Amino acid sequence: MKKTNWKLRSLLMLTPFLCLSGRTHAAVYDTIPGTKQPIDLIDPTIGNVGQLLEPTRPTVQLPNQMIRFTPQRKDFMDDQISDFPLNVVSHRLGQVFSIKPAVGAISQSDWKTRMPYDHNLETNRPWYYSTWLLDEEVNVEFTAGKKAGYYRFRFPVGKEKSLLLGTYNDGEAAYSFLPGNVITGMETYNGYVKVYLYGVFSEAGKPGVVEQGQLSNNKNIAGKALKAFISFPAATKEVTLKYAISYISAEQAKKSYEEEISKKDFDAVAANGKKAWADVMNQVKVKGGTTAQQRSFYTALYRCYERAVDITEDGQYYSGYDKQVHKDKRPFYVDDWTWDTYLALHPLRMILNPAKEEDMLQSFVHMYEQSGWMPTFPVLFGDHACMNGFHSSVVMLDAHRKGLKNFDIEKAYEGMRKNATEATMLPWRNGPKTALDDVYHNKGYFPALRPGEKETEPVVHSFEKRQAVAVTLGGAYDDWAVSELAGDLNKKDDQRLFAPRAKNYKNLWNADKQFFLPKDGNGEWIDINVKYDGGLGGREYYDENNGWTYLWQVQQDIPGLIALMGGKDAFEKRLDQLFREPLDMSRYAFWSKFPDATGLVGQYSMGNEPSFHIPYLYNYTGAPWKTQQRIRFLLDAWFKDNIFGIPGDEDGGGMSAFVVFSSMGFYPVTPGIPEYTIGSPVFENVSITLPDKKQFTVVAHNSSVVNKYIQQAKFNGKPLNKPTFTHQQLTDGGTLELFMGPKPNKSWGVQ
């Protein structure tokens, strides 16, 4: 008998709860060396412990689909699970319908009991989850469909066992147990969105509810903060719950159940999920690099499919933008946070799946039609007033210039223009413009308050403040996008109107201090310490970061920014200084004001989205080799393949898309300009299968941990002497060929 076979047999005998289903065999096989496929390299626990703020979660779902699952716990360090959701409605904004197992006689306190588990007895895969609850001695498994989910509970023999159901939200809810082991439910999400449940248990049980603090045999309950349960005989070993969720109606939940999952067993649903993830992971094949780099890469790619999510149900969808149900043959997507995703995730999807991207952008158009505003953070209940800027405008321009046509660009432009002229730019606020916006429109900057000055605009968010410099810089980029798209659509008057606003960033450039600084409503400078002033997160002037990060927020006009700093040499020296500039205070003092600015290298914050493009700015100077050096260092230092492996909040796929692009060796510095700038690929070969079956390939000869510097380059066999190539060259199926070495070639790529 071969040693590996003996080992496998031993593992199967020692862990009987792991070998009870076809899918979970893979958890055992993963422990045995062998050729790894892309899906084998995904580890959903990477980043599950946050540096200071929110961690990632080991989400189970189909790519970009509605049903999402993750055990409810603080983070990976938490050794207890509170319960399990039937659906994570939004990445950060809540769940619906809780479930948890209980063994023995139950009491109402069991709904609050937390369940210890063993990390080593937990399996996390994109399509499958399993854990062993230590006190209950219950094995919990989950796998996901599109609008349906599937739980499997394995109980100890000889004890009464139950499944406890609850709710997560404060609104009205209901549970009903019906003949045929059926359960139906409704939970109100975010105050008014009704979410419906239809499910079937595999075994007959004795249902009940908690009423007035007492266990009851009633089969129906309605109200708030509900508790329901179903108990099974002591001889029961296994119970499954197959269910579907609907945002439309109870009838639609039942229909989705019947059509998607009613006739499938657990292993078939898991196998379908595994295939779905294999299909999207196999679109990008890499060779070379370390196993750790491959694990980080494919896990980042997996995170890029967590959202936006398709909420269309049988040709219909509920819209939180007008609170109506709409019919549409195309998918309708929600849960997209564009302050994060416009930078890299949308550009990545324009390469990998432009048809899906078109559907997402058409969803934005419908949101505008239904609400009157182009959304910025579209979620299930509507546009979530979050962060600042109208960066959906940048996404629309970027898509149009990259040849995506299957969305209503004219209607999109209409919404972009309305946002740019009539909407408030205030952070964390939706609605019409205010007197502060009129200052921006008339004077070309968003006004700030002086330290200690009382707020004059009642609409300003009490915590998020005005963020005056960040709003001005972001607004200039957004207005540039409106101007450029107006020109592309032959709307010349609009182009002339918005083109000057694209230069508004210059109005806050203080030539003496060489920073972007705030001005008051009269146009007078407000003298601040750019490292530390502005309150928590610098929100009076900046946003989550200080003036060193916002020094570089002019992606739409990099030559103009270079000119402000005195030319390429001065620009390069300022970049060097960014990565070397001290905090001038303890880290705990700095982070007490800027907890989002994690992943620090000098004043550079790898852990926050506005920093993503900055290391690539060396490509616009006389030192592209410094981009190669910085990118490799940042990937190696901050994106390890472990639970600490993400340096900041992975809010919506933006940070993961940065890792995907940077690991492949190129990056979209300016969404809206269909061009990529070259970094330093960590792999010897990257092959992207494009939707038309063409291949874009990056070949990095001799690439290694040490060999990170480009010595020379070719594109389609011809010498490439600049560190850029176009989107058209990529989609035509080109080959970027790089020759790598251990020391920089300081003359290559100099523009």
XYZ file of C-alpha atoms in Angstrom, residues 88-455:
368
model
C -25.992 37.764 3.787
C -27.953 40.515 2.066
C -25.048 42.923 1.756
C -21.302 42.599 2.222
C -21.302 44.840 5.305
C -24.936 45.750 5.760
C -26.637 42.783 7.321
C -28.149 39.313 7.159
C -31.581 37.694 7.265
C -32.970 34.546 8.920
C -30.647 32.931 11.459
C -30.354 29.221 12.159
C -28.369 27.203 14.692
C -28.446 23.656 16.055
C -29.130 22.738 19.662
C -28.838 19.413 21.474
C -30.927 18.410 24.472
C -33.875 20.201 26.000
C -34.041 23.792 24.775
C -34.797 27.060 26.523
C -35.144 30.557 25.139
C -31.617 31.370 26.332
C -30.271 28.932 23.722
C -30.835 31.526 20.993
C -28.137 33.654 22.639
C -25.751 30.808 23.413
C -22.551 31.016 21.408
C -21.108 27.794 19.999
C -17.403 26.926 20.369
C -15.706 25.358 17.361
C -12.247 24.103 16.425
C -10.523 26.033 13.626
C -8.786 22.878 12.428
C -12.115 21.107 12.057
C -13.494 23.852 9.847
C -13.503 23.715 6.037
C -13.749 26.958 4.070
C -14.162 26.801 0.313
C -15.899 29.323 -1.966
C -18.685 26.811 -2.647
C -18.768 24.884 0.640
C -18.449 25.363 4.388
C -18.245 22.861 7.227
C -17.604 23.162 10.942
C -17.719 20.919 14.010
C -19.401 22.477 17.042
C -17.510 21.254 20.068
C -20.145 21.476 22.785
C -23.083 20.340 20.666
C -21.016 17.713 18.786
C -22.840 18.741 15.632
C -21.371 18.935 12.139
C -22.776 21.893 10.181
C -22.379 22.084 6.400
C -23.551 24.663 3.887
C -23.499 25.080 0.121
C -25.071 27.757 -2.058
C -27.141 28.079 -5.187
C -28.167 31.280 -6.967
C -31.311 32.104 -5.011
C -31.206 28.992 -2.831
C -29.157 27.523 -0.021
C -28.633 24.102 1.490
C -27.751 23.235 5.092
C -26.860 19.782 6.383
C -26.713 19.103 10.115
C -25.318 15.847 11.553
C -26.313 15.278 15.158
C -25.087 12.935 17.888
C -27.243 9.863 18.362
C -29.428 9.400 21.428
C -30.164 13.029 22.280
C -33.054 15.276 21.398
C -31.988 17.819 18.836
C -33.414 21.029 17.464
C -32.850 23.764 14.938
C -33.392 27.253 16.293
C -34.520 30.024 13.962
C -34.338 33.752 14.549
C -34.030 37.127 12.841
C -31.301 39.761 12.497
C -33.312 42.927 11.808
C -35.602 45.064 13.936
C -38.638 45.115 11.643
C -41.696 42.912 11.339
C -41.078 39.229 10.682
C -42.911 35.906 10.569
C -42.328 32.164 10.606
C -44.812 29.414 9.758
C -44.413 25.634 9.829
C -46.591 23.928 7.247
C -47.420 20.312 6.343
C -44.756 18.440 4.380
C -41.877 19.663 6.576
C -42.215 23.115 5.004
C -41.157 26.355 6.641
C -41.971 29.821 5.346
C -40.778 33.126 6.671
C -40.560 36.857 6.180
C -38.036 39.275 7.618
C -37.992 43.033 7.072
C -34.554 44.237 6.070
C -33.392 47.820 6.573
C -36.780 49.025 7.711
C -38.912 48.292 4.659
C -37.528 45.589 2.342
C -39.484 42.376 2.843
C -37.406 39.225 2.394
C -39.267 35.942 1.944
C -38.255 32.374 2.783
C -39.514 29.024 1.568
C -37.756 25.883 2.800
C -38.203 22.178 3.375
C -36.636 20.053 6.108
C -35.622 16.521 5.206
C -37.159 15.099 8.394
C -40.460 15.541 10.169
C -40.113 17.352 13.459
C -42.098 19.024 16.175
C -42.206 22.782 15.531
C -42.734 25.543 18.020
C -42.171 29.211 18.782
C -41.263 31.405 21.715
C -44.127 33.612 22.864
C -44.032 35.930 25.860
C -40.845 34.293 27.015
C -42.248 30.771 26.938
C -41.826 27.840 24.552
C -45.064 27.156 22.699
C -46.287 24.453 20.312
C -47.780 27.046 17.996
C -46.703 26.676 14.401
C -46.973 30.339 13.452
C -45.509 33.518 14.845
C -45.385 37.127 13.664
C -43.906 40.251 15.158
C -40.399 41.434 15.946
C -37.286 39.668 17.299
C -38.866 36.288 16.616
C -37.748 32.896 17.855
C -38.962 29.638 16.325
C -37.696 26.066 16.484
C -38.223 22.559 15.218
C -37.205 19.556 17.324
C -36.399 16.060 16.104
C -36.489 12.633 17.776
C -33.399 11.351 19.560
C -32.830 8.728 16.855
C -32.441 11.375 14.138
C -28.889 11.515 12.812
C -29.100 13.987 9.949
C -31.360 16.879 8.997
C -31.085 19.021 5.907
C -32.771 22.302 5.078
C -33.179 23.243 1.455
C -34.557 26.723 0.940
C -34.883 29.707 -1.364
C -34.943 33.431 -0.654
C -36.941 36.064 -2.537
C -37.040 39.839 -2.402
C -40.273 39.775 -4.428
C -42.856 37.524 -2.774
C -43.505 34.344 -0.831
C -44.757 32.756 -4.040
C -41.514 33.592 -5.828
C -39.466 32.092 -3.002
C -41.400 28.853 -3.400
C -40.998 28.939 -7.186
C -37.243 29.474 -6.922
C -37.047 26.581 -4.476
C -38.898 24.254 -6.793
C -36.967 25.238 -9.893
C -33.466 25.476 -8.465
C -32.997 23.084 -5.590
C -35.996 20.894 -4.779
C -34.764 17.850 -6.718
C -31.055 18.179 -5.975
C -29.099 16.590 -3.161
C -26.412 18.356 -1.170
C -23.460 16.962 -3.074
C -24.958 17.890 -6.439
C -25.438 21.511 -5.359
C -21.885 21.633 -3.970
C -20.486 20.093 -7.161
C -22.291 22.714 -9.234
C -20.774 25.438 -7.060
C -17.309 23.985 -7.377
C -17.647 23.927 -11.169
C -18.871 27.527 -11.244
C -15.813 28.657 -9.301
C -13.472 26.497 -11.378
C -14.813 28.131 -14.534
C -14.056 31.679 -13.403
C -10.737 30.816 -11.770
C -9.520 28.902 -14.812
C -9.971 31.999 -16.937
C -6.650 33.232 -15.574
C -3.811 30.701 -15.533
C -0.467 31.449 -13.933
C 2.852 29.642 -13.860
C 5.799 30.318 -11.627
C 5.944 32.379 -8.505
C 5.764 30.828 -5.079
C 2.859 28.790 -3.774
C 2.173 31.633 -1.350
C 1.962 34.113 -4.223
C -0.398 31.841 -6.117
C -2.589 31.419 -3.031
C -2.755 35.162 -2.494
C -3.499 35.724 -6.171
C -6.333 33.235 -6.571
C -7.876 34.186 -3.248
C -7.862 37.810 -4.387
C -9.475 36.759 -7.666
C -12.161 34.891 -5.707
C -12.860 38.032 -3.683
C -13.440 39.928 -6.930
C -16.568 37.821 -7.501
C -18.184 38.418 -4.121
C -20.153 41.310 -5.548
C -22.012 43.012 -7.157
C -24.763 40.385 -6.935
C -27.553 39.492 -9.319
C -30.930 39.755 -7.551
C -33.085 38.977 -10.596
C -35.636 36.270 -9.869
C -37.285 34.545 -12.818
C -37.159 37.656 -15.020
C -38.141 40.029 -12.219
C -36.384 42.010 -9.531
C -37.269 44.160 -6.555
C -35.774 47.641 -6.731
C -35.089 49.638 -3.610
C -34.811 52.709 -5.842
C -38.550 53.034 -6.363
C -39.717 50.183 -4.106
C -41.314 48.421 -7.056
C -40.986 45.028 -8.736
C -39.767 45.251 -12.329
C -39.677 42.786 -15.184
C -36.431 42.575 -17.140
C -34.764 39.933 -19.252
C -31.358 41.190 -18.112
C -29.884 40.690 -14.636
C -30.188 43.468 -12.088
C -27.147 43.876 -9.823
C -26.791 45.551 -6.418
C -24.160 45.807 -3.674
C -21.410 47.734 -5.423
C -19.411 50.392 -3.562
C -17.921 52.504 -6.332
C -15.613 54.610 -4.118
C -13.669 51.348 -3.896
C -14.545 49.436 -7.030
C -14.086 52.079 -9.738
C -10.335 51.945 -9.240
C -9.597 48.346 -10.190
C -12.560 45.951 -9.840
C -14.688 47.443 -12.593
C -11.641 47.669 -14.897
C -10.776 44.031 -14.148
C -14.300 42.882 -14.970
C -14.169 44.845 -18.240
C -11.372 42.461 -19.214
C -12.668 39.189 -17.792
C -16.396 39.506 -18.366
C -17.436 42.666 -20.219
C -20.953 41.309 -20.809
C -21.510 41.017 -17.056
C -20.055 44.491 -16.604
C -22.533 45.818 -19.176
C -25.384 44.271 -17.201
C -24.105 45.959 -14.050
C -23.861 49.315 -15.770
C -27.353 48.942 -17.198
C -28.462 48.272 -13.625
C -26.972 51.660 -12.716
C -28.969 53.223 -15.537
C -32.191 51.657 -14.249
C -31.404 52.927 -10.760
C -31.136 56.427 -12.196
C -34.414 56.024 -14.050
C -36.138 54.782 -10.906
C -34.684 57.183 -8.338
C -33.697 60.277 -10.274
C -30.004 60.029 -9.325
C -27.099 58.033 -10.640
C -26.081 55.774 -7.732
C -22.723 55.722 -5.981
C -23.118 52.836 -3.497
C -26.024 50.803 -4.897
C -27.350 48.233 -2.435
C -30.623 46.350 -2.083
C -32.492 49.130 -0.310
C -31.311 51.903 -2.653
C -28.276 54.108 -2.971
C -26.359 53.893 0.296
C -25.120 57.374 1.131
C -21.506 56.459 1.772
C -18.085 58.040 1.221
C -17.857 60.833 -1.378
C -17.747 61.406 -5.115
C -19.752 60.281 -8.125
C -17.240 57.718 -9.325
C -19.878 55.788 -11.251
C -19.271 58.549 -13.808
C -15.668 57.386 -14.167
C -16.822 53.773 -14.592
C -19.246 54.746 -17.354
C -16.552 56.634 -19.274
C -14.071 53.807 -18.802
C -16.510 51.206 -20.108
C -17.504 53.313 -23.095
C -13.892 53.870 -24.108
C -13.087 50.185 -23.716
C -15.738 49.240 -26.227
C -18.553 48.126 -23.925
C -21.742 49.057 -25.747
C -24.610 46.984 -24.364
C -25.897 49.594 -21.936
C -27.699 52.889 -22.446
C -24.810 55.317 -22.516
C -27.024 58.288 -23.395
C -29.232 57.714 -20.377
C -26.148 57.088 -18.245
C -24.705 60.399 -19.368
C -27.976 62.119 -18.511
C -27.669 60.793 -14.965
C -23.992 61.701 -14.741
C -24.751 65.254 -15.820
C -27.591 65.586 -13.339
C -25.391 64.391 -10.487
C -22.671 66.829 -11.540
C -24.984 69.845 -11.674
C -27.826 69.197 -9.225
C -26.717 66.693 -6.555
C -24.939 67.490 -3.328
C -21.285 66.521 -3.141
C -21.451 66.245 0.633
C -20.025 62.970 1.967
C -22.525 60.398 3.192
C -25.461 62.404 1.870
C -27.798 61.955 -1.077
C -30.097 64.585 -2.512
C -30.084 68.038 -4.079
C -27.191 70.458 -3.868
C -26.588 72.831 -0.968
C -24.990 76.244 -0.571
C -21.634 74.479 -0.184
C -22.056 72.882 -3.602
C -22.745 76.292 -5.098
C -19.319 77.385 -3.860
C -17.779 74.468 -5.748
C -19.704 75.307 -8.911
C -18.918 79.024 -8.718
C -15.418 79.104 -7.241
C -14.039 75.695 -8.183
C -13.451 74.195 -4.750
C -15.471 72.815 -1.842
C -15.212 75.151 1.159
C -13.862 74.077 4.532
C -14.386 75.362 8.041
C -11.606 76.825 10.093
C -10.648 74.953 13.280
C -13.314 75.584 15.910
C -15.693 77.252 13.458
C -19.331 76.176 13.842
C -20.972 74.279 11.004
